[in-house]
XYZ file of C-alpha atoms in Angstrom:
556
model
C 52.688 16.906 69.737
C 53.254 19.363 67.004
C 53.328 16.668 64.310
C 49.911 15.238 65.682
C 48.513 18.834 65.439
C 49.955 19.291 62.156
C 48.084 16.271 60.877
C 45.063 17.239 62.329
C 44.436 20.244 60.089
C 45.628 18.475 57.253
C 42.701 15.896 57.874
C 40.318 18.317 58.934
C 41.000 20.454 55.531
C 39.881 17.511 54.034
C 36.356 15.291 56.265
C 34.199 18.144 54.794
C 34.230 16.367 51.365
C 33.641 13.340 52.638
C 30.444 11.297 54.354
C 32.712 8.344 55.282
C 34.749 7.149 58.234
C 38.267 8.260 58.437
C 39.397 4.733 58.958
C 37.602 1.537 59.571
C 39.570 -0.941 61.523
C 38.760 -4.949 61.946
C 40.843 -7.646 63.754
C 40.802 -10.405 66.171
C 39.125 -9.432 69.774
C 41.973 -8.080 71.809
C 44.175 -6.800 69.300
C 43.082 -3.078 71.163
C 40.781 -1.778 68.082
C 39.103 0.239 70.625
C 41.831 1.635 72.798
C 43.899 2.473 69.544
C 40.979 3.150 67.660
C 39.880 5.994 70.801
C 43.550 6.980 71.325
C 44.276 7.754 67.496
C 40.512 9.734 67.020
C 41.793 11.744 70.195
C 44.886 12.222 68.614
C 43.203 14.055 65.411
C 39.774 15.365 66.939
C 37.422 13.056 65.586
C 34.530 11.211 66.817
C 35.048 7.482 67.443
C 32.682 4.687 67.133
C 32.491 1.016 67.859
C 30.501 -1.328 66.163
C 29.881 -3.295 69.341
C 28.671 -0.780 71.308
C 26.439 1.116 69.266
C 24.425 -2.123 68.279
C 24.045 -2.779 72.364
C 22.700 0.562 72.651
C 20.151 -0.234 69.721
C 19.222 -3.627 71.170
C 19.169 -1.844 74.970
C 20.987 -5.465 76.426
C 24.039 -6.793 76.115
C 26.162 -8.557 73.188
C 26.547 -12.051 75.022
C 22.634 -11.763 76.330
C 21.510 -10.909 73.085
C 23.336 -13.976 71.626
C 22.072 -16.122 74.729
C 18.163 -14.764 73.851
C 18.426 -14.628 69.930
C 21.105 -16.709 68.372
C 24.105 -15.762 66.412
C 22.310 -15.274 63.099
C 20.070 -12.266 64.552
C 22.845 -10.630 65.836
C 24.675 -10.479 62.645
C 21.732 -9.377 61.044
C 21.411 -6.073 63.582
C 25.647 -5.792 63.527
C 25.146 -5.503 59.255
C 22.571 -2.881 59.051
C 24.472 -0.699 61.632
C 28.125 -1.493 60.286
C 26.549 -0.468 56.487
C 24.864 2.935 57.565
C 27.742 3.611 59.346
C 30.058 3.184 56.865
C 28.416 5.879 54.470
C 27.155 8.179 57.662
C 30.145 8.550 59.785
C 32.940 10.972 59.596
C 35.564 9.116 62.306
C 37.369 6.510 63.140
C 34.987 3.065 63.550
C 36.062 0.034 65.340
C 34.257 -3.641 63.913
C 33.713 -6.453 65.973
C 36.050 -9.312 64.766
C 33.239 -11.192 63.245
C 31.507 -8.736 61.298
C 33.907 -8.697 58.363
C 32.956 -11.922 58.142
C 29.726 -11.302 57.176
C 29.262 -11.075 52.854
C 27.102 -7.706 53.275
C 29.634 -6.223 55.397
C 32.496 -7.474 53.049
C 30.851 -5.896 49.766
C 30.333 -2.442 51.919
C 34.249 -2.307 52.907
C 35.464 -3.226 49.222
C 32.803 0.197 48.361
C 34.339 2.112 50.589
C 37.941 1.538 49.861
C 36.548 2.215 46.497
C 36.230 5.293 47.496
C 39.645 5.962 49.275
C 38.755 5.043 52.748
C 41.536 2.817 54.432
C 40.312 -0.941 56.258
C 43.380 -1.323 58.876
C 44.000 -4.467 60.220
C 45.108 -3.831 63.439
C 47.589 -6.919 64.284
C 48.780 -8.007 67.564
C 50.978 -10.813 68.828
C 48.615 -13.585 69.495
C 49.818 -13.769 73.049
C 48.776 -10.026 73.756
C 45.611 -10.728 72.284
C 44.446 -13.805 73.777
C 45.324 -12.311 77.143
C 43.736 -9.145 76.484
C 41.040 -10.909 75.155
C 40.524 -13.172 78.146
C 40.703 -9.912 80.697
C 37.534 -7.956 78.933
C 35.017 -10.778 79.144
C 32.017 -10.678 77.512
C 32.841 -12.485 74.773
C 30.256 -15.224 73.616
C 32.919 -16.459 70.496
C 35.247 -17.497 73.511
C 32.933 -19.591 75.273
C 34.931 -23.461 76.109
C 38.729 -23.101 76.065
C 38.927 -19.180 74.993
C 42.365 -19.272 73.867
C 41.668 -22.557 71.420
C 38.673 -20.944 70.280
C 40.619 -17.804 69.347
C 43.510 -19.693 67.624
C 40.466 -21.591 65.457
C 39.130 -18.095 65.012
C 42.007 -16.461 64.082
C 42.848 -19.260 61.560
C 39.344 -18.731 59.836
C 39.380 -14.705 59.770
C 42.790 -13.986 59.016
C 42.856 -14.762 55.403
C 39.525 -12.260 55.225
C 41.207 -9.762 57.265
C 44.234 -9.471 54.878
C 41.821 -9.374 51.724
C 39.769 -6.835 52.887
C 42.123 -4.345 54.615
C 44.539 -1.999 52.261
C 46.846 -1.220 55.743
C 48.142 -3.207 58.010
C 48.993 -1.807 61.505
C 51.279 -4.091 63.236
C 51.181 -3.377 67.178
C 53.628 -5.922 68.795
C 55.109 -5.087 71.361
C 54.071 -0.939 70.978
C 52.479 1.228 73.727
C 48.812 2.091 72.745
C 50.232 5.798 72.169
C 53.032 4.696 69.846
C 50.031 2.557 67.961
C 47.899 5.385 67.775
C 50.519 7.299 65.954
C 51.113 4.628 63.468
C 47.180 4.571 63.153
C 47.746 8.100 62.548
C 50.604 7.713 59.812
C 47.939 5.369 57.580
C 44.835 7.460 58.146
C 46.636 10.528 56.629
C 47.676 8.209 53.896
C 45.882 9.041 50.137
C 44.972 5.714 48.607
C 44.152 5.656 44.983
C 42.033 2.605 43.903
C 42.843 1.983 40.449
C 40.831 -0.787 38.317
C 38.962 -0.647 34.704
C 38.974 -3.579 32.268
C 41.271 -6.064 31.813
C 42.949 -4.658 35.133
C 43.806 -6.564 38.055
C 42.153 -3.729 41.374
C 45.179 -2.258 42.807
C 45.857 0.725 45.331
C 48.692 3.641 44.885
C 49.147 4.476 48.327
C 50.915 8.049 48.960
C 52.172 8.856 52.683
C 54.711 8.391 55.193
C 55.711 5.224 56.056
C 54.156 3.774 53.410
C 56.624 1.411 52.922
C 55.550 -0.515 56.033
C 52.758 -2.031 54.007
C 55.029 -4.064 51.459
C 54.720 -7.424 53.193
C 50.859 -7.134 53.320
C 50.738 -5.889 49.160
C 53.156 -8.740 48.071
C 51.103 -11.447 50.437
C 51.908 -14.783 51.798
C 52.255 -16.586 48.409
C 55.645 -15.323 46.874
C 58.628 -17.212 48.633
C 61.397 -15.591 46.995
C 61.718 -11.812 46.368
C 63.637 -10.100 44.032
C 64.709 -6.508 45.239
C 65.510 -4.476 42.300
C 67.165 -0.979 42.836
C 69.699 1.172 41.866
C 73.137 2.349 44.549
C 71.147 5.511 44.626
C 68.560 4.471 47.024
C 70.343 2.057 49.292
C 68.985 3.364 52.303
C 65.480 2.990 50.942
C 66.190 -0.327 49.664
C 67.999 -1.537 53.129
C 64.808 -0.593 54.551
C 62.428 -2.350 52.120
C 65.503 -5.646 52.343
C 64.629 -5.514 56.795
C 61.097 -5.188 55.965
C 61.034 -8.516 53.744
C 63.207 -10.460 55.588
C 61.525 -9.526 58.774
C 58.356 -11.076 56.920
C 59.857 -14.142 56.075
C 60.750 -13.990 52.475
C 64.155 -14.893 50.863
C 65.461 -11.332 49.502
C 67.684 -11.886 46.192
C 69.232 -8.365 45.778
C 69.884 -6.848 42.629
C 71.215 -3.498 42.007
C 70.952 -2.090 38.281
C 72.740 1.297 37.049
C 71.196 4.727 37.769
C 68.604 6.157 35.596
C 68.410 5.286 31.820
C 71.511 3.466 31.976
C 69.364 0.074 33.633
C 66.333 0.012 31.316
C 68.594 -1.835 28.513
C 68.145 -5.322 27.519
C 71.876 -6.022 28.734
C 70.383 -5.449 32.528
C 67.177 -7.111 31.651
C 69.293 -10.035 30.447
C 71.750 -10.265 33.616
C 69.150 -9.986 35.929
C 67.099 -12.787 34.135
C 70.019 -15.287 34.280
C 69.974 -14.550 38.069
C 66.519 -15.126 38.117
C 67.305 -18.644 36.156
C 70.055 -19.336 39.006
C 68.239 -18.769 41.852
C 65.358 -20.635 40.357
C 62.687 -18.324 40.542
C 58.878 -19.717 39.868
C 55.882 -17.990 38.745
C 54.699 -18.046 42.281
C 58.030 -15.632 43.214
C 57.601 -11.755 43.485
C 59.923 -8.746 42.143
C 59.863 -5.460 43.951
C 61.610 -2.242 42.037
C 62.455 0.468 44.522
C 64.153 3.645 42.684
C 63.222 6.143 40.519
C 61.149 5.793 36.965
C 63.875 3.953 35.145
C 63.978 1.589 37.889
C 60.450 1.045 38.120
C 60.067 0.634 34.296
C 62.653 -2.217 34.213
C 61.227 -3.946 37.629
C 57.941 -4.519 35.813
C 59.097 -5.412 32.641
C 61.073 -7.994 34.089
C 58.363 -9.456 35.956
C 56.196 -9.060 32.942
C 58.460 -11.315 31.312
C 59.577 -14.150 33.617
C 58.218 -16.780 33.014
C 55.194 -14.842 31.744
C 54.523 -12.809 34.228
C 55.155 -12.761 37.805
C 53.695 -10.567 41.005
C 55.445 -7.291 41.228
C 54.932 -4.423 43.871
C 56.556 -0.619 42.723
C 58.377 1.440 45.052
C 59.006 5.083 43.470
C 61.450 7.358 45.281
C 61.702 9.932 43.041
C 58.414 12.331 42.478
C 58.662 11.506 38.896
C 58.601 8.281 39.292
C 55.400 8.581 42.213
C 53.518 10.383 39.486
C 54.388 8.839 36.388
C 56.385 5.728 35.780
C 55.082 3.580 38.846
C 51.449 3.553 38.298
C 49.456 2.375 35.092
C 51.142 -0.652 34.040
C 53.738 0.504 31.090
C 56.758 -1.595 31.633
C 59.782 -0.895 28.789
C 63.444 -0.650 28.116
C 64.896 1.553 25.436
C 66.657 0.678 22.815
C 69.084 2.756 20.356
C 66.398 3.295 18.053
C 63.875 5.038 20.837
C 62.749 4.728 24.512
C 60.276 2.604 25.593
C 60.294 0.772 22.567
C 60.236 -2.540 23.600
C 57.719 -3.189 26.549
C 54.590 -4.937 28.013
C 51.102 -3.623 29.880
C 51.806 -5.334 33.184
C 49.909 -4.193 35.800
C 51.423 -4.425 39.725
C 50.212 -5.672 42.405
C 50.527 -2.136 43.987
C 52.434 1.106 44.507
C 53.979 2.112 47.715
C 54.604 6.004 47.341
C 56.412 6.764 50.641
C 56.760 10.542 51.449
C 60.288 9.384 53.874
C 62.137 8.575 50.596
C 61.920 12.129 49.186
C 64.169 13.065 52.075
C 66.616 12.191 50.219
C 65.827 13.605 46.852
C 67.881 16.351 45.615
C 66.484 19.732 44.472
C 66.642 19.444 40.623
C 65.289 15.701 40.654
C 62.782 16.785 42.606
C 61.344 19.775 39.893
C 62.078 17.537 37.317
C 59.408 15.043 38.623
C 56.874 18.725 38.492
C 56.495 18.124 34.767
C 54.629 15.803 34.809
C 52.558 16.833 37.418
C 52.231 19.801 34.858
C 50.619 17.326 32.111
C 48.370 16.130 34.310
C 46.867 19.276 35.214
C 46.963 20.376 31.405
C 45.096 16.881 30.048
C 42.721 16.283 33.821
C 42.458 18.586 36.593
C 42.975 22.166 36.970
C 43.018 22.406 40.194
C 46.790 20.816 40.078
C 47.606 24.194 38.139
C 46.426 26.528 41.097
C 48.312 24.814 43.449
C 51.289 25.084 41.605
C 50.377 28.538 40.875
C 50.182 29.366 44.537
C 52.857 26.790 46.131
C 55.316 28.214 42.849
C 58.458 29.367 44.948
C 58.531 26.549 47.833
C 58.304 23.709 45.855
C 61.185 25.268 43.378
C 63.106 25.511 47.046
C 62.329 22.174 47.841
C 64.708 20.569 50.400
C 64.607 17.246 50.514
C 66.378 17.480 54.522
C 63.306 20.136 56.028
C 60.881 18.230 53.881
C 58.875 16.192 56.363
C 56.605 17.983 59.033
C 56.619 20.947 57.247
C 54.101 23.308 55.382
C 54.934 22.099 51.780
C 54.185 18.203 52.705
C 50.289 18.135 52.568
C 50.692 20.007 49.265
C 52.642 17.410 47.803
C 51.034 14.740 49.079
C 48.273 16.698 47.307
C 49.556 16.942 44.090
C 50.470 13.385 43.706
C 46.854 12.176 44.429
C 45.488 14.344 41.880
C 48.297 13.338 39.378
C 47.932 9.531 40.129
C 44.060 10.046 40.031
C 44.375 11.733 36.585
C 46.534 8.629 35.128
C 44.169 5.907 37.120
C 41.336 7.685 34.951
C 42.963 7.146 32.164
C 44.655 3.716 32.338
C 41.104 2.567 33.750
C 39.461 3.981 30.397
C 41.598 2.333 28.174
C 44.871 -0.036 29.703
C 46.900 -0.596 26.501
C 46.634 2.855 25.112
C 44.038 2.845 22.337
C 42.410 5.456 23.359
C 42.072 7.957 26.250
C 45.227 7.128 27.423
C 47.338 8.216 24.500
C 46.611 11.786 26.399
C 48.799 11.059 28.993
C 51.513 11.600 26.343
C 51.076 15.296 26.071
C 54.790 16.793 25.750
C 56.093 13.452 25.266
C 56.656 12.991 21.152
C 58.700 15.844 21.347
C 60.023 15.232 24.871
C 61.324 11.689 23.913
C 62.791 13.192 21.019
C 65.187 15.678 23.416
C 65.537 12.693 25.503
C 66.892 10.053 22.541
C 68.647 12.851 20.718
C 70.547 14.312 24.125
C 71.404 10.111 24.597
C 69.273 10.370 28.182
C 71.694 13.087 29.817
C 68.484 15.256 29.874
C 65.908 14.123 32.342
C 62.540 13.075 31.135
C 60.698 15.470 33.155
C 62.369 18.175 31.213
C 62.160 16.648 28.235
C 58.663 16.552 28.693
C 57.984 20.140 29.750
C 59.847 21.304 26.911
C 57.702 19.162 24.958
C 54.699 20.840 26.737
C 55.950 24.260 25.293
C 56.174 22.916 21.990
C 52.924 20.700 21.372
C 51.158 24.331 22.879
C 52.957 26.027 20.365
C 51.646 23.348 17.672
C 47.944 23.768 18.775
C 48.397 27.702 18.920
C 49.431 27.372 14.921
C 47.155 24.789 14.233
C 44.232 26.667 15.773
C 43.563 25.264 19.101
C 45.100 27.465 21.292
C 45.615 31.414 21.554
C 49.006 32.922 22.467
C 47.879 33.767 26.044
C 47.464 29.831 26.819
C 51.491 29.393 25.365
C 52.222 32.466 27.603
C 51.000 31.331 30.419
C 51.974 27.793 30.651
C 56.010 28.926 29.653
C 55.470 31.386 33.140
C 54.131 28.787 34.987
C 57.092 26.241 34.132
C 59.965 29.006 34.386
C 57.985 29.778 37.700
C 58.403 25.705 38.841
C 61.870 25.866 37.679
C 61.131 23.669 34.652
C 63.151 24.602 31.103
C 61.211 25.992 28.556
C 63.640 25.778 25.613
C 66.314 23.711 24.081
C 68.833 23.970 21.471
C 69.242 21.455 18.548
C 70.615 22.330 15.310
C 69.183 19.775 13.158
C 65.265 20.115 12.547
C 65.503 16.803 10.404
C 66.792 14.739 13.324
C 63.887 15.190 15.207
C 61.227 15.128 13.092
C 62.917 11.418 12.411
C 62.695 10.519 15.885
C 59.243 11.944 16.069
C 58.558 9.641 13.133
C 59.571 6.588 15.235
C 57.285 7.308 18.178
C 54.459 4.880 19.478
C 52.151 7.287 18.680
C 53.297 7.585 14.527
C 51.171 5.527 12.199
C 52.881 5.105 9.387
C 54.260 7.888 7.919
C 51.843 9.852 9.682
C 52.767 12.215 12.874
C 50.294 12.098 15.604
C 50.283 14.657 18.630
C 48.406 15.010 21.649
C 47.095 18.690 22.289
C 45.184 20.453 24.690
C 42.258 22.724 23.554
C 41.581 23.990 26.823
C 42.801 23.182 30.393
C 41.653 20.213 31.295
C 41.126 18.740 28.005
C 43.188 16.675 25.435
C 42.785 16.058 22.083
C 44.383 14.234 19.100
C 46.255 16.258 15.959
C 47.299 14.311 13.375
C 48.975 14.778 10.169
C 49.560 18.353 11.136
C 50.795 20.889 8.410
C 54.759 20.323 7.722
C 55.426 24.328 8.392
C 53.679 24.098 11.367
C 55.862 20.938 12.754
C 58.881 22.784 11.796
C 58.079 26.159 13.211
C 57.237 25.103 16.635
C 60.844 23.138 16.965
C 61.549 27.052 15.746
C 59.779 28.013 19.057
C 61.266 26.160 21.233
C 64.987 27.046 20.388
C 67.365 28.744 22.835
């Protein structure tokens, strides 16, 4: 019980800023939406609602007289207005009736509503269970004739809308209605990030435990043949993801790549594209990268570049790679000349941040993965600032082993919404970094530079606070920036356990590297800076003496 209490705070803390329903779940009739549905708001103290009995209150008669008196159509009619209002004016969990998804108004008003972060769970039972279950209630005018044809003709004509509209999937075979309503429970406290713009295909980032569960239901009944890409790192994680595929049907090709930098080359690219070639891999075949960033870089740019692009579903394990490298569609491999030098905008299908697989994280892999939750808070949202600020000395302890059920969870789980909310902003804005997005390299000319010229045995997340210190330092000589707003962000990274300086003896070296970045035109050098927290801007060109005294700065 203590973990369902836990997670009731953690949703209470947040229903105030919210006018919409917890959860909304849809589904056949007797797949036990309204037993789970009750059991699950009992669970977490919230009101619950179904669709189907709130319109027979309104219409003061039954559903099957109703349909008897008025016809189908008018009941659908009464079942939209009330599903709609409800879905902007209720705070719990609300069960629909298994048509009313069906039903175009209804449709448009879930897509809003994910929109705005809520979750649509189809709740799935074993057709068996549910045709019996179904059968027992009654009452059920679809079912009139031979009720378990008509629900096998049903289910064949609402399935395909169920899976479309709903961003979780609750499977319930063979579960007691408690051990459901915890799994309800695990996706409701899920944080779902919608992330869409122009020239983007919609996809969620879905942060939580268990989150895993829904990679069947992202990568859809079309692929065939999956190709698991991860490194030896992960292998429980990726034994895990392996059960959950072939449990779903697919063929699993596995394909493990080296640790870190070392697989986003073009001679692992290569190899795993001649397997691809073997196994004879179509365009209609998926790829699924579960590791850290480096992992999740090369996943997508392979299935950027088979055969033109196939579907691809990320599965960071790492924070940094939750934060940063899994969402916004930047696929690369480095080359000896630079990192992420050669690479494609490739959008996935979606992002599967599970909260289980940082269990396994160790300590300085896990504060590495902080600085760029730093950035984010610098370029888009101060609030990510004060939480670090206040949550300083646990999340510098973090242990990976006490991580789960404890105190420090919810504030991660916080942190990587806002950071994965700050990127969606700007990868919605502007997708192949013309623009807005270019802020989302704050730190990074200089932090690449540490990387390339330390050949990758410094992590990027340190790279990139480093680089942090040093484009603040720029902007302070430059005129941006007072000396308090350098001060303070080297306390706050010392306080995170982040470095702060770095020794290099050659000035030249990096300003050549520098030279080479995506960001250079030209001859020119080109550096994001903050003015103020919370707000990025562009420097270019900046004066030489300036350039060179800030790599002064930064020096150990």
């Amino acid at each position: 019980m203590a973990r369902n209490t836990r997670r009731t705070h953690n949703h209470r803390h947040h229903s105030h800023r919210i006018e919409r329903p917890a959860a909304v779940i849809i589904g056949m009739m007797g797949a036990g939406k309204t037993r789970i549905g009750k059991e699950s708001a009992h669970m977490l103290g919230l009101p619950f609602a179904d669709a189907d009995h709130v319109i027979e209150h309104r219409i003061h008669m039954s559903i099957p007289d109703y349909f008897a008196e008025h016809g189908e159509p008018a009941f659908r009619e009464v079942e939209r207005d009330i599903v709609c209002s409800y879905l902007k004016h209720f705070r719990g969990i609300f069960a629909l009736g298994g048509g009313a998804p069906m039903t175009p108004a209804i449709q448009d008003a879930l897509k809003e509503y994910k929109q705005h972060g809520g979750k649509v769970v189809y709740l799935m039972a074993h057709p068996e269970e549910a045709m019996e279950r179904a059968n027992r209630g009654g009452g059920r005018p679809m079912l009139h004739g031979d009720a378990n044809a008509r629900w096998r003709k049903l289910f064949v004509e609402r399935d395909p809308t169920y899976t479309k509209l709903a961003n979780v999937i609750v499977r319930t075979h063979s579960m007691s209605p408690i051990r459901a309503a915890e799994r309800m429970i695990d996706v409701i406290n899920e944080r779902i990030v919608h992330v869409t713009g122009e020239g983007i295909e919609d996809y969620d980032v879905q942060i939580g435990e268990g989150a895993l569960a829904q990679l069947p239901h992202v990568l859809g009944s079309g692929p065939v043949r999956v190709a698991l890409i991860h490194t030896t790192s992960v292998r429980r994680h990726s034994d895990h993801a392996r059960t959950l595929l072939r449990q779903a049907g697919y063929d699993v090709l596995d394909i493990v790549i080296p640790d870190a930098e070392m697989g986003k080359t073009i001679e692992v690219a290569n190899g795993i594209w001649e397997r691809l070639g073997n196994e004879g891999f179509t365009r209609s075949d998926a790829i699924v990268g579960i590791g850290g960033g480096a992992c999740t870089d090369l996943a997508g740019f392979v299935a950027a570049t088979w055969m033109r692009g196939v579907h691809y579903v990320n599965c960071p394990t790492s924070l940094l790679a939750m934060v940063d490298a899994s969402t916004g569609g930047k696929t690369g491999i480095n080359t000896p000349q630079g990192k992420n030098l050669v690479g494609s905008f490739y959008t996935p299908a979606g992002v599967l941040a599970d909260l289980q697989t940082l269990t396994t994280l160790p300590n300085d892999i896990f504060i590495e993965g902080l600085g760029e939750v730093v950035k984010s808070g610098y370029i888009g949202d101060p609030e990510i600032l004060n939480i670090l600020r206040d949550h300083a000395e646990e999340l510098r302890n973090f242990d990976g082993a006490s991580f789960l059920g404890s105190d420090l969870e919810p504030v991660v789980a916080e942190l990587i919404e806002r950071t994965v909310r700050v990127k969606a902003r700007h990868v919605s804005a502007d997708l192949r970094e013309a623009g807005l997005r270019e802020f989302l390299n704050y730190g990074h000319t200089f932090g690449h530079a540490i990387e390339q010229l330390e050949h990758f045995r410094w992590r990027h997340g340190n790279a990139v606070a480093v680089g942090m210190v040093y484009a603040a330092e720029l902007s302070r000589l430059t005129g941006f920036v007072d000396t308090a707003f350098v001060d303070d962000m080297i306390e706050l990274l010392e306080s995170l356990g982040l470095p702060t300086t770095w020794h290099h003896r050659s000035f030249d070296d990096v300003l050549a590297v520098m030279h080479r970045d995506k960001k250079a035109r030209g001859n020119t050098l080109r550096f994001v800076v903050v003015d103020e927290i919370g707000h990025a801007t562009r420097l270019v060109d900046p004066p030489a003496d300036a350039v060179e005294d800030a790599f002064r700065f930064v020096q150990d």
